[in-house]
Coordinates of C-alpha atoms in Angstrom, one line a residue:
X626 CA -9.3 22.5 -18.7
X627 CA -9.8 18.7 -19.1
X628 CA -11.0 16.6 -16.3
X629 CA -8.3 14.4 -15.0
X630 CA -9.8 10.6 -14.9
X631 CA -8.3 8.5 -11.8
X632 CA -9.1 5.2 -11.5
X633 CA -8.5 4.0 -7.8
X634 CA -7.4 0.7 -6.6
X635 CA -7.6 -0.7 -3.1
X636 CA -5.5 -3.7 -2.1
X637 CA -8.1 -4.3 0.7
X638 CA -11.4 -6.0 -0.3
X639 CA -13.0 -5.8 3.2
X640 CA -15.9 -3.6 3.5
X641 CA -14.9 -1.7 6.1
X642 CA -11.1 -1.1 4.9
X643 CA -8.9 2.1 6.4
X644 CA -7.6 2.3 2.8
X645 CA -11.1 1.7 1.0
X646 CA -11.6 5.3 3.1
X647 CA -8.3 6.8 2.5
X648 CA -9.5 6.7 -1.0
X649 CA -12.7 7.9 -0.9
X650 CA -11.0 10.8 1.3
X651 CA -8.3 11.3 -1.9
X652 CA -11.4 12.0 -4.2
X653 CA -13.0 14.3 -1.8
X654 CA -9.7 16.0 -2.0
X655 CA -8.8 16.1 -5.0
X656 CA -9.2 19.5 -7.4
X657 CA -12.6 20.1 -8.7
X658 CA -10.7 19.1 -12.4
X659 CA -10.0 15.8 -11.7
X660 CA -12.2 12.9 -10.8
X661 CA -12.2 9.2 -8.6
X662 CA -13.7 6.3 -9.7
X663 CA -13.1 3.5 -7.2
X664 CA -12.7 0.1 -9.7
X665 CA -13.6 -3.0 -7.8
X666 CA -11.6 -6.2 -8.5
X667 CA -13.2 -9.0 -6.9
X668 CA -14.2 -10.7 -10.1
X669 CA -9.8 -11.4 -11.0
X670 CA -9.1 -14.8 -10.7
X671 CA -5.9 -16.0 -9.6
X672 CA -3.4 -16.0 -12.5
X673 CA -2.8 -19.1 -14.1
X674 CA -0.4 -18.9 -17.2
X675 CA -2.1 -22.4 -18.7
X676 CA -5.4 -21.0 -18.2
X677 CA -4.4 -17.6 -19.9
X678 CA -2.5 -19.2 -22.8
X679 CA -5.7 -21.4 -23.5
X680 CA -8.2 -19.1 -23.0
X681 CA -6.9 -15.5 -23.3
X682 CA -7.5 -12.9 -20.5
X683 CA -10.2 -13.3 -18.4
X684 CA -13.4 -10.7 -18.6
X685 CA -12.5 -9.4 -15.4
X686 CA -9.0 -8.8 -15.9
X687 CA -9.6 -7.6 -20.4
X688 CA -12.2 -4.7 -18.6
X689 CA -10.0 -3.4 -15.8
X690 CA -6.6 -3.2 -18.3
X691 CA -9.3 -1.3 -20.9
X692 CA -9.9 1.2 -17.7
X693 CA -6.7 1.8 -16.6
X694 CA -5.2 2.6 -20.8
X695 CA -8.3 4.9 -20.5
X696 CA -7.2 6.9 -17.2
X697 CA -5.4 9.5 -16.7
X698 CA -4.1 8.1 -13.3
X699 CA -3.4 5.7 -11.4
X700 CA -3.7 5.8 -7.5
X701 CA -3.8 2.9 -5.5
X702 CA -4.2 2.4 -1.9
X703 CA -3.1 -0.5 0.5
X704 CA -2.4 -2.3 3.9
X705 CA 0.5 -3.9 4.5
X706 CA -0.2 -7.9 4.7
X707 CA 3.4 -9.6 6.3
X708 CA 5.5 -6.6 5.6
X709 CA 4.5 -6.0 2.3
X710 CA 2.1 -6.5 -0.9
X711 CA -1.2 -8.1 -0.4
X712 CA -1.5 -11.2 -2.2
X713 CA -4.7 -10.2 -4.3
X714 CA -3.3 -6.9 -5.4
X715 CA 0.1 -8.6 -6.8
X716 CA -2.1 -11.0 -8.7
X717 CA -3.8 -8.4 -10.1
X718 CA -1.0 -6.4 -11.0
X719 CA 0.4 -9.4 -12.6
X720 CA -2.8 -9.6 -14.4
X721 CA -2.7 -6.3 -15.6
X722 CA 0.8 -6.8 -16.9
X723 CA -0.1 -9.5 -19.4
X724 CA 0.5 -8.7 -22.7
X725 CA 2.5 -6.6 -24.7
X726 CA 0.3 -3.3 -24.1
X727 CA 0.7 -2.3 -20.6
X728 CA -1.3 0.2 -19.8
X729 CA 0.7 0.9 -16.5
X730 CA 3.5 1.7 -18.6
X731 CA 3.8 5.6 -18.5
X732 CA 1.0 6.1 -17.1
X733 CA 1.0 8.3 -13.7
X734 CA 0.5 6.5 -10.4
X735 CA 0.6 7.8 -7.2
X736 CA 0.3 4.9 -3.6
X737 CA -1.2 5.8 -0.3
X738 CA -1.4 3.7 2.4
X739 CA -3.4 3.4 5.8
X740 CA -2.9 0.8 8.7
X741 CA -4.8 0.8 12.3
X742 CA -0.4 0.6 13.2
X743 CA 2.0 3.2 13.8
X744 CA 4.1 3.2 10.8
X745 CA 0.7 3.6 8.2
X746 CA 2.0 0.8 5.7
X747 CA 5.3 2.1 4.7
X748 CA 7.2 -1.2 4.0
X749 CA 4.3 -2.2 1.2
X750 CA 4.8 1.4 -0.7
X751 CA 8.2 0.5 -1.0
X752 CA 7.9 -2.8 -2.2
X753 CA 4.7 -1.7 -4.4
X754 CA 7.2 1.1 -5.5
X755 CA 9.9 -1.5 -7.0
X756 CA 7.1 -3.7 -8.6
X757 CA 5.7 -0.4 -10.8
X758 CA 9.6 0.7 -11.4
X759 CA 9.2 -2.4 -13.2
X760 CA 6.2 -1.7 -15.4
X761 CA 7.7 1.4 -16.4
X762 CA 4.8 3.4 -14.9
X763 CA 5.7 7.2 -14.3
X764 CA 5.7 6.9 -10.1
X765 CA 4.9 10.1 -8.0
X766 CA 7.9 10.3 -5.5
X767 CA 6.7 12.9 -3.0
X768 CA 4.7 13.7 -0.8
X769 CA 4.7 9.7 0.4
X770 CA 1.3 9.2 2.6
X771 CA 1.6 6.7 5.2
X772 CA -1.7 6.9 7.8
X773 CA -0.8 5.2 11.0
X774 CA -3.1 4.5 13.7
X775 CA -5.5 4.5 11.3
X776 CA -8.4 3.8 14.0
X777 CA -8.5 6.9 15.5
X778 CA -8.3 8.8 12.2
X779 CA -11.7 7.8 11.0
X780 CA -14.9 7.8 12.2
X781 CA -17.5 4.7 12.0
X782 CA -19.0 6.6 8.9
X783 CA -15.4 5.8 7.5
X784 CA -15.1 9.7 7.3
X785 CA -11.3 10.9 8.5
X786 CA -11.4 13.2 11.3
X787 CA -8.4 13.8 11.3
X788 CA -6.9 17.7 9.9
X789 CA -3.3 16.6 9.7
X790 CA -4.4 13.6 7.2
X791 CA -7.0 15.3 5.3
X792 CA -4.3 18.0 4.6
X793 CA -1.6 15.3 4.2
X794 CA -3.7 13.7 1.9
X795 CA -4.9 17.0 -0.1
X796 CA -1.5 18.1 -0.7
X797 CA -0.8 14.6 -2.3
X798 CA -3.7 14.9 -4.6
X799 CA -2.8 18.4 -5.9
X800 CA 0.7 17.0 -6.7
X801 CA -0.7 14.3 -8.7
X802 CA -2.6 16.7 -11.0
X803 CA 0.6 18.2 -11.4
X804 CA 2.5 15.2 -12.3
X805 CA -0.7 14.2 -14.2
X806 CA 0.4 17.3 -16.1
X807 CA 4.1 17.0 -16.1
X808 CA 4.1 13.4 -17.5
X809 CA 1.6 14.5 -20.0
X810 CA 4.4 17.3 -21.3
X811 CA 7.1 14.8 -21.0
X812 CA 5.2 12.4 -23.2
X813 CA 4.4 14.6 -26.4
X814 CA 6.5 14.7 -29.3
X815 CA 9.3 16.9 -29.6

């Protein structure tokens, strides 16, 4: 069996970021056949179409669209700034959607979300939901992971304590080998 390659995103820079270790929890959970690699994103300037038509994509931006073609999946992890999207992971998804080969088009993606609040980040799945719609990439629907009060869910090790997350979170990554494998079928000739 092939090893499923994930590239995660976290819309949260900060070191010490509840969704930074709701990823690093996915890949702990996910089937021994499929594999995390955490991509960081620091280095993605803010887009700026005058600087992109005279120069072309930046380094930053040309390595991480390369990565994600290459992937199997997509899963991205995120607080909620204001109610929705966090500005630096919009910008990068704009970035990402530059040019006529998007590698988030078709390609599986599945969103968790963690927030030290009670409602774990819901509003920005939806709103991150509509944006990928968009780029035609092949969207998970179920089982949606919000991880509210976040705080008490991990430990200062950023390991979650938590049994009712772990196994929320392990039942999302064993559908998203599964739709890993689903869009795979759906994608080959007929």
């Amino acid at each position: 069996m092939k090893t499923l390659d994930i590239v995660g995103l976290c819309g949260s820079l900060r070191h010490g970021s509840y969704n930074r270790m709701a990823l690093t929890l996915a890949g702990e959970l996910m089937a021994p056949a499929m594999t995390l690699e955490i991509v960081e994103w620091r280095a993605v300037p803010v887009l700026d179409a005058d600087d992109l038509a005279a120069n072309g994509l930046p380094t930053a931006v040309a390595a991480l669209r390369e990565r994600i073609a290459r992937a199997d999946g997509v899963l991205i992890a995120t607080p909620e700034y204001n109610f929705s999207i966090p500005g630096g992971l919009k910008n990068l998804i704009d970035w990402i959607s530059r040019g006529n080969d998007q590698p988030l088009a078709g390609k599986p993606v599945a969103i968790l979300s963690a927030s030290p609040g009670p409602l774990g980040g819901a509003r920005v799945q939806y709103d991150l939901r509509k944006v990928m719609l968009f780029l035609n990439a092949m969207l998970l629907v179920k089982p949606e992971i919000f991880i509210g009060g976040a705080v008490a869910k991990f430990d200062a090790q950023g390991r979650c304590t938590d049994e009712t997350t772990r196994k929320f979170v392990g039942d999302q990554m064993a559908a998203f080998g599964r739709w890993i494998g689903a869009v795979g079928r759906m994608a080959e000739p007929g």
